[in-house]
CSV table of C-alpha atoms in Angstrom, one decimal:
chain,number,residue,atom,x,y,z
A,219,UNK,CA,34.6,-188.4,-133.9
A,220,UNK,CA,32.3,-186.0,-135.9
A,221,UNK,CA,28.6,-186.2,-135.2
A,222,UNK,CA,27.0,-186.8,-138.9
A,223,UNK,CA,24.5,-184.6,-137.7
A,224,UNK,CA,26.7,-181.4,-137.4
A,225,UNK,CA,28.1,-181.8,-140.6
A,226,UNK,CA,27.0,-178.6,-142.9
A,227,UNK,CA,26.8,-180.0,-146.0
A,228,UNK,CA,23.5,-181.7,-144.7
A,229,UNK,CA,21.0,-179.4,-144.1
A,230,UNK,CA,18.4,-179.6,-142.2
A,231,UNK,CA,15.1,-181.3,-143.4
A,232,UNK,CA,12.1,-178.4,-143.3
A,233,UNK,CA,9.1,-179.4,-140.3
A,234,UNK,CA,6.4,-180.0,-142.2
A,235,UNK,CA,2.8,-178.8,-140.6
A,236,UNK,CA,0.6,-181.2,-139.0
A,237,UNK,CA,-1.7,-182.7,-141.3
A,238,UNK,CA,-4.7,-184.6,-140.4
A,239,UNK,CA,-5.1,-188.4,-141.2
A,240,UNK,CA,-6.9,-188.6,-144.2
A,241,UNK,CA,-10.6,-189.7,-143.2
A,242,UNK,CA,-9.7,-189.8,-139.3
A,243,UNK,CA,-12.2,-189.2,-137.3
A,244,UNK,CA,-11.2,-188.6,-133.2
A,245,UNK,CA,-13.5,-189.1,-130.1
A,246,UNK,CA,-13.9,-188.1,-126.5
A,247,UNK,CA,-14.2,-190.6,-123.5
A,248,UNK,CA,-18.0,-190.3,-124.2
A,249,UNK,CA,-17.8,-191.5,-127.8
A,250,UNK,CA,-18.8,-188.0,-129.5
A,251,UNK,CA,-16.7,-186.9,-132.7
A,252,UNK,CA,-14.5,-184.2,-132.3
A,253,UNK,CA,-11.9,-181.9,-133.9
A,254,UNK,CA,-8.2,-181.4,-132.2
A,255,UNK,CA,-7.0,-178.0,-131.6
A,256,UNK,CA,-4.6,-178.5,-133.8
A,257,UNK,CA,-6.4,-179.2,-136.7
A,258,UNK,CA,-9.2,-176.5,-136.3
A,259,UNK,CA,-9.4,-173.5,-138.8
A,260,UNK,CA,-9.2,-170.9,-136.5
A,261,UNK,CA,-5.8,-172.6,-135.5
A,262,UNK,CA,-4.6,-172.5,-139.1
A,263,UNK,CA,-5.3,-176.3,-139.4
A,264,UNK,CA,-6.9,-177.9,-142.1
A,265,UNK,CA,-10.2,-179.3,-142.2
A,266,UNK,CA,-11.1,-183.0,-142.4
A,267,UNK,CA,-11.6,-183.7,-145.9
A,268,UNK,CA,-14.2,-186.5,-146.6
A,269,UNK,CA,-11.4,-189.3,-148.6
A,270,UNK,CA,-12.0,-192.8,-147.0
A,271,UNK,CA,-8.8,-193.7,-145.1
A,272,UNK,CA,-6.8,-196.4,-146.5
A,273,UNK,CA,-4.9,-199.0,-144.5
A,274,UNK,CA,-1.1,-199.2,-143.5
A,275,UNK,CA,0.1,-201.9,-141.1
A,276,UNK,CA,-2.3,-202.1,-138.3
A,277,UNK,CA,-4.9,-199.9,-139.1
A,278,UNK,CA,-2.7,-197.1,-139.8
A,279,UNK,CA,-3.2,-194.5,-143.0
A,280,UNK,CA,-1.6,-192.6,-144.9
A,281,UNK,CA,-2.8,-189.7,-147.1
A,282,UNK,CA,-0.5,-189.5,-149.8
A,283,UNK,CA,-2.2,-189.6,-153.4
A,284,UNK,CA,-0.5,-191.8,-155.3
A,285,UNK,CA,-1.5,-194.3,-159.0
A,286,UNK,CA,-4.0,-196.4,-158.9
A,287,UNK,CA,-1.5,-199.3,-160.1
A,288,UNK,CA,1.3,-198.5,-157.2
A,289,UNK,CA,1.5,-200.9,-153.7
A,290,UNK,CA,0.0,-198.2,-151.2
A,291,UNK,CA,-2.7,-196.7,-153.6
A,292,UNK,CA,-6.1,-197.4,-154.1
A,293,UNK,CA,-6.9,-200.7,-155.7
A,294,UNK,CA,-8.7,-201.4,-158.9
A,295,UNK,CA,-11.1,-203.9,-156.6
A,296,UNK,CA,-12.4,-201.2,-154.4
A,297,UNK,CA,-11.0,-199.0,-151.3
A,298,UNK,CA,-10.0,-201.4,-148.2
A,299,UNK,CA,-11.0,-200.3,-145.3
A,300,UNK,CA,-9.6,-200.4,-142.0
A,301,UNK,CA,-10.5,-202.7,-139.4
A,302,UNK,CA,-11.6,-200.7,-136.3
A,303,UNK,CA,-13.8,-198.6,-139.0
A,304,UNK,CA,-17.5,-199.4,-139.2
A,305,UNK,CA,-18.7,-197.6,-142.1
A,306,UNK,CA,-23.0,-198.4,-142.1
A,307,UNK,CA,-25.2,-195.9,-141.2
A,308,UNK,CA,-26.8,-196.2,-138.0
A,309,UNK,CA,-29.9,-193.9,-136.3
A,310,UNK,CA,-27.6,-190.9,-136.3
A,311,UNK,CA,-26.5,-190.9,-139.9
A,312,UNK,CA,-22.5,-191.5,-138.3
A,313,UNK,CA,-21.5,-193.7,-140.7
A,314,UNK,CA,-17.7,-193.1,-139.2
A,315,UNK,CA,-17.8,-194.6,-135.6
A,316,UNK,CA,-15.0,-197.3,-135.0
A,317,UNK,CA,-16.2,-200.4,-133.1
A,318,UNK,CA,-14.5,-200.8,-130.3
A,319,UNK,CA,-14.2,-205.1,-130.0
A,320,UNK,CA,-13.6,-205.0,-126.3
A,321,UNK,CA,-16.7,-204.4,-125.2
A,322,UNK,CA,-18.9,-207.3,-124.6
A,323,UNK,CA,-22.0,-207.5,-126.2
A,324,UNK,CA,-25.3,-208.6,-124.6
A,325,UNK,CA,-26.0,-211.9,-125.6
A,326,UNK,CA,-29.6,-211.8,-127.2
A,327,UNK,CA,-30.4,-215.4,-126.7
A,328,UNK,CA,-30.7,-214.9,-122.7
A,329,UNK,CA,-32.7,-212.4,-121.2
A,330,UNK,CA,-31.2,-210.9,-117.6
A,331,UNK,CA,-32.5,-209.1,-114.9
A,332,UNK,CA,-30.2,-205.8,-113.3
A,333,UNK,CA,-30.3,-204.4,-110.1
A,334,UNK,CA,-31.0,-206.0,-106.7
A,335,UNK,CA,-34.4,-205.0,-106.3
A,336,UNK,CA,-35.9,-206.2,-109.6
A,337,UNK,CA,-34.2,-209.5,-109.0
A,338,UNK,CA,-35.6,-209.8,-105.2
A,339,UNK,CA,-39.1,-209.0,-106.8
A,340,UNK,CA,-38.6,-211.8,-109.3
A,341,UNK,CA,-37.4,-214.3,-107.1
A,342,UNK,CA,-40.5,-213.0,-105.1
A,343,UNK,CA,-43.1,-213.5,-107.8
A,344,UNK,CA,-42.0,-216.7,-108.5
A,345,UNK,CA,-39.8,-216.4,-111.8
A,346,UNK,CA,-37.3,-218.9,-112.8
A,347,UNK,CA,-34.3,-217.9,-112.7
A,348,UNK,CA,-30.9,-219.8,-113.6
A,349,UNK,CA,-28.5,-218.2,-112.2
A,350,UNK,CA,-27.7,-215.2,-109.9
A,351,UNK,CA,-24.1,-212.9,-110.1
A,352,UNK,CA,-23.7,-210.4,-107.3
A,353,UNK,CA,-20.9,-208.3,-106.8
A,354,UNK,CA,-18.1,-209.5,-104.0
A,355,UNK,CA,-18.1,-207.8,-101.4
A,356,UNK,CA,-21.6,-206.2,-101.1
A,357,UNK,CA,-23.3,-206.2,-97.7
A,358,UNK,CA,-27.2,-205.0,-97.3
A,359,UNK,CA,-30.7,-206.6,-96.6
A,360,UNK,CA,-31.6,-206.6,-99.9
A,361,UNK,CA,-28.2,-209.1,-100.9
A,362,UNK,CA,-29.6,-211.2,-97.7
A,363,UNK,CA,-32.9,-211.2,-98.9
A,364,UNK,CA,-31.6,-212.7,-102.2
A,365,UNK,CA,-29.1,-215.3,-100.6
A,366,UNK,CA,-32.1,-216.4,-99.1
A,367,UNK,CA,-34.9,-216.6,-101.6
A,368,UNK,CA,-32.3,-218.0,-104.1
A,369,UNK,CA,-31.4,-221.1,-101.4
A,370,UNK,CA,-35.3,-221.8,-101.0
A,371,UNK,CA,-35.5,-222.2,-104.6
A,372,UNK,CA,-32.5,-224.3,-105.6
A,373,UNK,CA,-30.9,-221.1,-107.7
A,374,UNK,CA,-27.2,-220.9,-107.7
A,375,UNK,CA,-25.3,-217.4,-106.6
A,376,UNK,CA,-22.2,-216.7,-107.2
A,377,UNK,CA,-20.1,-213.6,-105.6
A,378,UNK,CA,-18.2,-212.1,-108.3
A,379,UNK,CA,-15.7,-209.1,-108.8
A,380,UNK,CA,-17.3,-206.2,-110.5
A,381,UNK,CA,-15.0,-207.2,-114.1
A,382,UNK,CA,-17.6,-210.6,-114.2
A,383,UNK,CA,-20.6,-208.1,-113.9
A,384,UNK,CA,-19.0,-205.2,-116.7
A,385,UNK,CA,-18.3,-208.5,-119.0
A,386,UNK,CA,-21.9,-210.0,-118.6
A,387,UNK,CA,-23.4,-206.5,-119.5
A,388,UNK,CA,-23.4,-202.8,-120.9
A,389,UNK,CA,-25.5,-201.5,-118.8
A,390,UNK,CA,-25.9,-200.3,-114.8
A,391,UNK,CA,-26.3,-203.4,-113.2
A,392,UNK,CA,-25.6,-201.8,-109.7
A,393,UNK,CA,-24.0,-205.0,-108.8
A,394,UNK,CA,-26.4,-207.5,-109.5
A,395,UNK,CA,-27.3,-209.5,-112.6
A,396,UNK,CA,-29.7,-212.6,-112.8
A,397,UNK,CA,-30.1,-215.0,-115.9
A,398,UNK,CA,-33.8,-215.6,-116.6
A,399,UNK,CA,-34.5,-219.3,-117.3
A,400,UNK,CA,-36.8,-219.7,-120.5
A,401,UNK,CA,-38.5,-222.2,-119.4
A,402,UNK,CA,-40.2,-223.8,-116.2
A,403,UNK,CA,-39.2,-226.6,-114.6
A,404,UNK,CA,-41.1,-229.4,-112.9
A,405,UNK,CA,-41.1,-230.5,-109.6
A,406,UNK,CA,-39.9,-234.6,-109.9
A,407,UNK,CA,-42.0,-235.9,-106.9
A,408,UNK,CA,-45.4,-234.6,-109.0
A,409,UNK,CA,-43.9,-236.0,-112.3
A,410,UNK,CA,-43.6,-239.6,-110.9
A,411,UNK,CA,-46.3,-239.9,-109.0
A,412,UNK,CA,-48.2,-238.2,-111.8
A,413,UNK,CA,-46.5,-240.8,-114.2
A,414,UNK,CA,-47.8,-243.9,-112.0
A,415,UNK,CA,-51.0,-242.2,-111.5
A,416,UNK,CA,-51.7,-241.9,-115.2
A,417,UNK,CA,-50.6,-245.9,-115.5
A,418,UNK,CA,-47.4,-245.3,-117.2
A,419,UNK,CA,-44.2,-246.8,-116.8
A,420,UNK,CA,-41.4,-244.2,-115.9
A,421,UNK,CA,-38.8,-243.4,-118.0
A,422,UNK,CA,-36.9,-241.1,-117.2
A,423,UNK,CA,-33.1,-239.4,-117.9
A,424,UNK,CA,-30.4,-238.0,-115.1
A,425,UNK,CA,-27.7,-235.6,-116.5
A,426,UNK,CA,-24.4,-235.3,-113.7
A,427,UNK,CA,-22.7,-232.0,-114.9
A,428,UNK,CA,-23.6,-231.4,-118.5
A,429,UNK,CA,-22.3,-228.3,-119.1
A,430,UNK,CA,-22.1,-227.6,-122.4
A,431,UNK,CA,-25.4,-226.2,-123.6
A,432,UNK,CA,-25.3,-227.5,-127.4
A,433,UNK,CA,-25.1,-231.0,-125.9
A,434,UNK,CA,-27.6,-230.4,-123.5
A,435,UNK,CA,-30.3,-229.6,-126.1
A,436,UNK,CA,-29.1,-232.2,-128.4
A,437,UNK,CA,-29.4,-235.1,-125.6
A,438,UNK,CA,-32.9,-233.4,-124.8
A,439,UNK,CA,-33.7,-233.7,-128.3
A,440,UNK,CA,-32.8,-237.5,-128.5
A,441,UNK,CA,-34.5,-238.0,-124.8
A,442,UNK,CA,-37.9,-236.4,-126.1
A,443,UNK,CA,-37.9,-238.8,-129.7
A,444,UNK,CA,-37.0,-241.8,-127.6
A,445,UNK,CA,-39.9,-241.5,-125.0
A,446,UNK,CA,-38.3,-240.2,-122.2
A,447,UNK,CA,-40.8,-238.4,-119.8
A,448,UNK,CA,-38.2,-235.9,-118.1
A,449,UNK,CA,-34.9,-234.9,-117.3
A,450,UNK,CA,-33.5,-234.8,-114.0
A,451,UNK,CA,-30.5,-232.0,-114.0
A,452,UNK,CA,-28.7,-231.2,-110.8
A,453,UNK,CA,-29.1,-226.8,-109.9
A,454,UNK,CA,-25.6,-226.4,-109.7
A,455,UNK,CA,-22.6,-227.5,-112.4
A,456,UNK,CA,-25.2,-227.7,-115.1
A,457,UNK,CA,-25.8,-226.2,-118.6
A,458,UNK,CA,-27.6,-222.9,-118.4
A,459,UNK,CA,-30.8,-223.7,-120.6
A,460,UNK,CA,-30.7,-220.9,-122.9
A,461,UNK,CA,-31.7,-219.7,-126.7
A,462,UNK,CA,-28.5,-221.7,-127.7
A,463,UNK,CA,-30.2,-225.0,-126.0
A,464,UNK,CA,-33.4,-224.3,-127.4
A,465,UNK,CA,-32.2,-224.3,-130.5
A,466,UNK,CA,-29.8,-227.2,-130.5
A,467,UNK,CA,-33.2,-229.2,-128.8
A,468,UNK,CA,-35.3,-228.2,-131.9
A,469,UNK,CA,-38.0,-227.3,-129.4
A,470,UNK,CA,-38.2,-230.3,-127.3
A,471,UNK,CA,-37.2,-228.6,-124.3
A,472,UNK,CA,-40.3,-227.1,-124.7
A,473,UNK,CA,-41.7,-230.5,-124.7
A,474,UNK,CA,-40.1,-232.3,-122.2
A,475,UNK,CA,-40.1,-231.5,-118.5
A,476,UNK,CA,-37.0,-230.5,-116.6
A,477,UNK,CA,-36.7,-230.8,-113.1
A,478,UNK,CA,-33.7,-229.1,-111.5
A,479,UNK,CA,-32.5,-231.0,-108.0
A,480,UNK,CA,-30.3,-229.7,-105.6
A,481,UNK,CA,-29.2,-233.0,-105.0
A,482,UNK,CA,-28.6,-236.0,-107.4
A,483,UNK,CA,-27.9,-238.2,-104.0
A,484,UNK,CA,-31.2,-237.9,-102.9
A,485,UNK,CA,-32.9,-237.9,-106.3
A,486,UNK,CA,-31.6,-241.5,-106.7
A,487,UNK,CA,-32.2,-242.4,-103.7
A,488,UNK,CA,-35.5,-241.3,-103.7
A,489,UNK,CA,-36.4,-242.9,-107.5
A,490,UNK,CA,-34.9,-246.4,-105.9
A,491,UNK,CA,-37.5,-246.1,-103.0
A,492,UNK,CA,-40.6,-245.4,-105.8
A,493,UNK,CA,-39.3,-248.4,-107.4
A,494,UNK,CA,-37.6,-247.2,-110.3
A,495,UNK,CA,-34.0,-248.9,-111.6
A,496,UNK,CA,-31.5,-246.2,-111.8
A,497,UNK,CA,-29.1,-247.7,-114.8
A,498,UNK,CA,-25.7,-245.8,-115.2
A,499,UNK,CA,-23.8,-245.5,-118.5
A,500,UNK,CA,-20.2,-245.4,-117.6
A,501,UNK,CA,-16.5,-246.7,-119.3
A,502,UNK,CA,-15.9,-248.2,-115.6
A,503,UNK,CA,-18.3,-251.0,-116.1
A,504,UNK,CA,-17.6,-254.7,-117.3
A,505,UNK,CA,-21.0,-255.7,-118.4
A,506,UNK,CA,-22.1,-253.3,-122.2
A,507,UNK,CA,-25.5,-252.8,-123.4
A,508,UNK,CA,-26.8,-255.2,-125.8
A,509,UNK,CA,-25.4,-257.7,-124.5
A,510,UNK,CA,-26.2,-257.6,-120.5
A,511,UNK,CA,-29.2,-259.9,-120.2
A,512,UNK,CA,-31.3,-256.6,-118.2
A,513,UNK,CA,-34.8,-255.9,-118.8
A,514,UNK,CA,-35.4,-252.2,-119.5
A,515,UNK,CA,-38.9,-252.4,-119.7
A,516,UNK,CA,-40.0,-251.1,-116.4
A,517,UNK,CA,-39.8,-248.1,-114.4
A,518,UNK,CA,-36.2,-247.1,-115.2
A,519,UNK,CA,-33.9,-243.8,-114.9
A,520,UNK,CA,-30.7,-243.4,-117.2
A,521,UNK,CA,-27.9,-241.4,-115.6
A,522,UNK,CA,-25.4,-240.2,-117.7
A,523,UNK,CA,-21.9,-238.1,-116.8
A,524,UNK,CA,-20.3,-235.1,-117.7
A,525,UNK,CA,-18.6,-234.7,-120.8
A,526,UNK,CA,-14.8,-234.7,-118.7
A,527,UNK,CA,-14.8,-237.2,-116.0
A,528,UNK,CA,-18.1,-238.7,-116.1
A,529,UNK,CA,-20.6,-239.7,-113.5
A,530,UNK,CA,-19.4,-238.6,-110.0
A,531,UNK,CA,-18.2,-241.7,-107.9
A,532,UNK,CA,-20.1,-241.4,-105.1
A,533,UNK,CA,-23.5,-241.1,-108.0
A,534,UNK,CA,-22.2,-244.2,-109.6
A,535,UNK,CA,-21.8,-246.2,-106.6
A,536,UNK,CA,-25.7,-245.7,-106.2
A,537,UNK,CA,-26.9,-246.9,-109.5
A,538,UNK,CA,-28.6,-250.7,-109.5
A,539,UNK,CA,-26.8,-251.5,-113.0
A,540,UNK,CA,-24.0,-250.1,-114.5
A,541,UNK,CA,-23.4,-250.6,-118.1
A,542,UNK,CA,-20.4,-249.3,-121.0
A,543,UNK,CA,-21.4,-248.6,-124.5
A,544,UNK,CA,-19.0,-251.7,-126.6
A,545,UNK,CA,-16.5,-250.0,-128.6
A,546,UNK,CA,-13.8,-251.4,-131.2
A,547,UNK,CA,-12.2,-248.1,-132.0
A,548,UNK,CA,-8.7,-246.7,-130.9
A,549,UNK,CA,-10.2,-243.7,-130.0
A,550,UNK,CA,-12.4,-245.3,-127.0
A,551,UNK,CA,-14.0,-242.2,-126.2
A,552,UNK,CA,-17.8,-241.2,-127.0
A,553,UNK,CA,-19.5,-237.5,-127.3
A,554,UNK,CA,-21.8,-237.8,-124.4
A,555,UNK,CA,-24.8,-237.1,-126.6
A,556,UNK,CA,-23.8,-239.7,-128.5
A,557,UNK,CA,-23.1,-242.2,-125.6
A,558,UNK,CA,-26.9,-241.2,-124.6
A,559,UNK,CA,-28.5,-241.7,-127.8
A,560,UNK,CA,-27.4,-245.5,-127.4
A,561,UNK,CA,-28.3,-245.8,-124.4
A,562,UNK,CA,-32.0,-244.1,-124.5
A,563,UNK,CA,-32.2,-246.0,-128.1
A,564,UNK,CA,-31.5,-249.7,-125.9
A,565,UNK,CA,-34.2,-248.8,-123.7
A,566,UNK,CA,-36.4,-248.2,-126.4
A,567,UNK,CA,-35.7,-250.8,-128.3
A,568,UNK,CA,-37.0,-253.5,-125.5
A,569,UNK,CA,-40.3,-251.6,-124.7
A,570,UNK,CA,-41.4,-251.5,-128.3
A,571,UNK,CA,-40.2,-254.9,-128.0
A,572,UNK,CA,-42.4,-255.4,-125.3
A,573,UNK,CA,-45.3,-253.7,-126.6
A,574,UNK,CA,-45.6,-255.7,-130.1
């Protein structure tokens, strides 16, 4: 059978000279521009010229000239301009570098430490810190010196691969990066005995594994209206307090004192032995508030459970009461905050009650 390409009555289509993409620019594994060989003058190539590129497909160009009015011309609304292109001017005056999406960006609402000695120096001076990432694998004094400090003062460290440390930051982090906590938190013995001291009664709020830092500030926010006098958070499973929980609090984190517990076992145990009534709000209970004849007007601690399972078992079979929020919905499900909000607001209700 006869190849159609050997036939002679098709001749063969000219090569055309390489062209450069019509505002292309191309750059080197350092991110500076640069011109192909190909496309140099001294090569016989053509220079750049300075037409915005238009889009084909994915990003692609072309740089044909065609009407205004036809399908891959120019628009009468304005050139389009390719996705990967970021046309503002920067320090430079390059108003042509493409973005490059994969990188991850430093979030600005959390400040981070980098480098194992700054962090041991923190962690020496005192600084709260939320959480510490060091890279698997790494063995020296100075990770042991960290390990150790960190344990002392109920900061979580986690061993991570060195992707985990290139995703958290830009920058040389030599295998260590540490979260800096934007607040202080407040030892719990000194807030209760502070709180009985002063001739209050305690009210106070335990959170099991709320990880989700927009409810965390929005429970803190409700906690701080309703008259709670801290929150009890356990160091490890819980929301990183951040900008993003500072903001969702509207400030009341900077209000209302934190204490971070390594345990939530002992913290119960140790609020039932200073006389304080740890009520839990939990699905599992028969009795619902409102309508359980219990007085909330002393010395009481709300515990509330994460947003997936909620309260731990073992936590729950420690509380003195355990209550359910009365619901007539299909859905039978609550947003924890929500599920909070009543709770705190019961509590409230009966020492304003009290008080009148």
């Amino acid at each position: 059978m006869e190849n159609p390409t050997d036939r002679p009555d098709r001749p063969e289509r000219p090569q055309r000279p390489a062209r450069p993409v019509a505002g292309r620019r191309f750059y080197d594994g350092a991110n500076r521009p640069v011109t192909p060989k190909q496309f140099r003058p001294d090569r016989g190539g053509s220079e750049f010229d300075d037409r915005p590129a238009r889009p084909r497909g994915r990003g692609g160009s072309d740089n044909r000239d065609d009407a205004p009015d036809s399908r891959t011309g120019r628009s009468d609304r304005g050139e389009s301009r390719p996705p990967f292109r970021n046309r503002e001017g920067g320090e430079r005056g390059g108003s042509d570098r493409p973005r490059y999406e994969n990188r991850p960006a430093q979030a600005s609402s959390i400040d981070m430490l980098f480098g194992l000695r700054p962090i041991l120096e923190a962690l020496s001076a005192g600084r709260t810190l939320e959480k510490i990432f060091l890279l698997r694998g790494t063995k020296n004094s100075l990770v042991t010196d960290i390990s150790t400090a960190a344990r002392e003062a109920g900061i979580q460290v986690q061993m991570v691969p060195v992707e985990k440390l290139d995703n958290l930051t830009r920058k040389n982090h030599q295998g260590a990066v540490a979260f800096v906590s934007p607040i202080d938190y407040a030892p719990l013995d000194n807030i209760v005995s502070g709180l009985f001291e002063e001739g209050k009664v305690p009210f106070l709020l335990l959170l099991d594994r709320i990880t989700d830092v927009r409810n965390f500030g929005a429970i803190a926010r409700t906690a701080e209206c309703l008259g709670v006098q801290a929150i009890v958070v356990p160091s490890r499973g819980a929301a990183q307090i951040n900008g993003d929980a500072l903001k969702t609090s509207a400030g009341a984190l900077n209000i209302l004192p934190v204490c971070r517990e390594v345990s939530l076992h002992e913290t119960i145990r140790f609020l039932q032995q200073s006389g304080i009534t740890v009520v839990a709000c939990t699905e599992k209970a028969e009795e619902a508030v409102g309508t359980a004849n219990i007085d909330f007007s002393g010395p009481v601690a709300v515990l509330m459970g994460s947003e997936e399972d909620g309260i731990s078992p073992d936590l729950l079979n420690l509380a003195d009461v355990k209550l359910k929020v009365p619901m007539t919905g299909q859905i039978q499900s609550l947003n924890v905050g929500v599920a909070a909000g009543i709770m705190l607001f019961e509590v409230a209700r009966q020492r304003v009650a009290q008080a009148e």
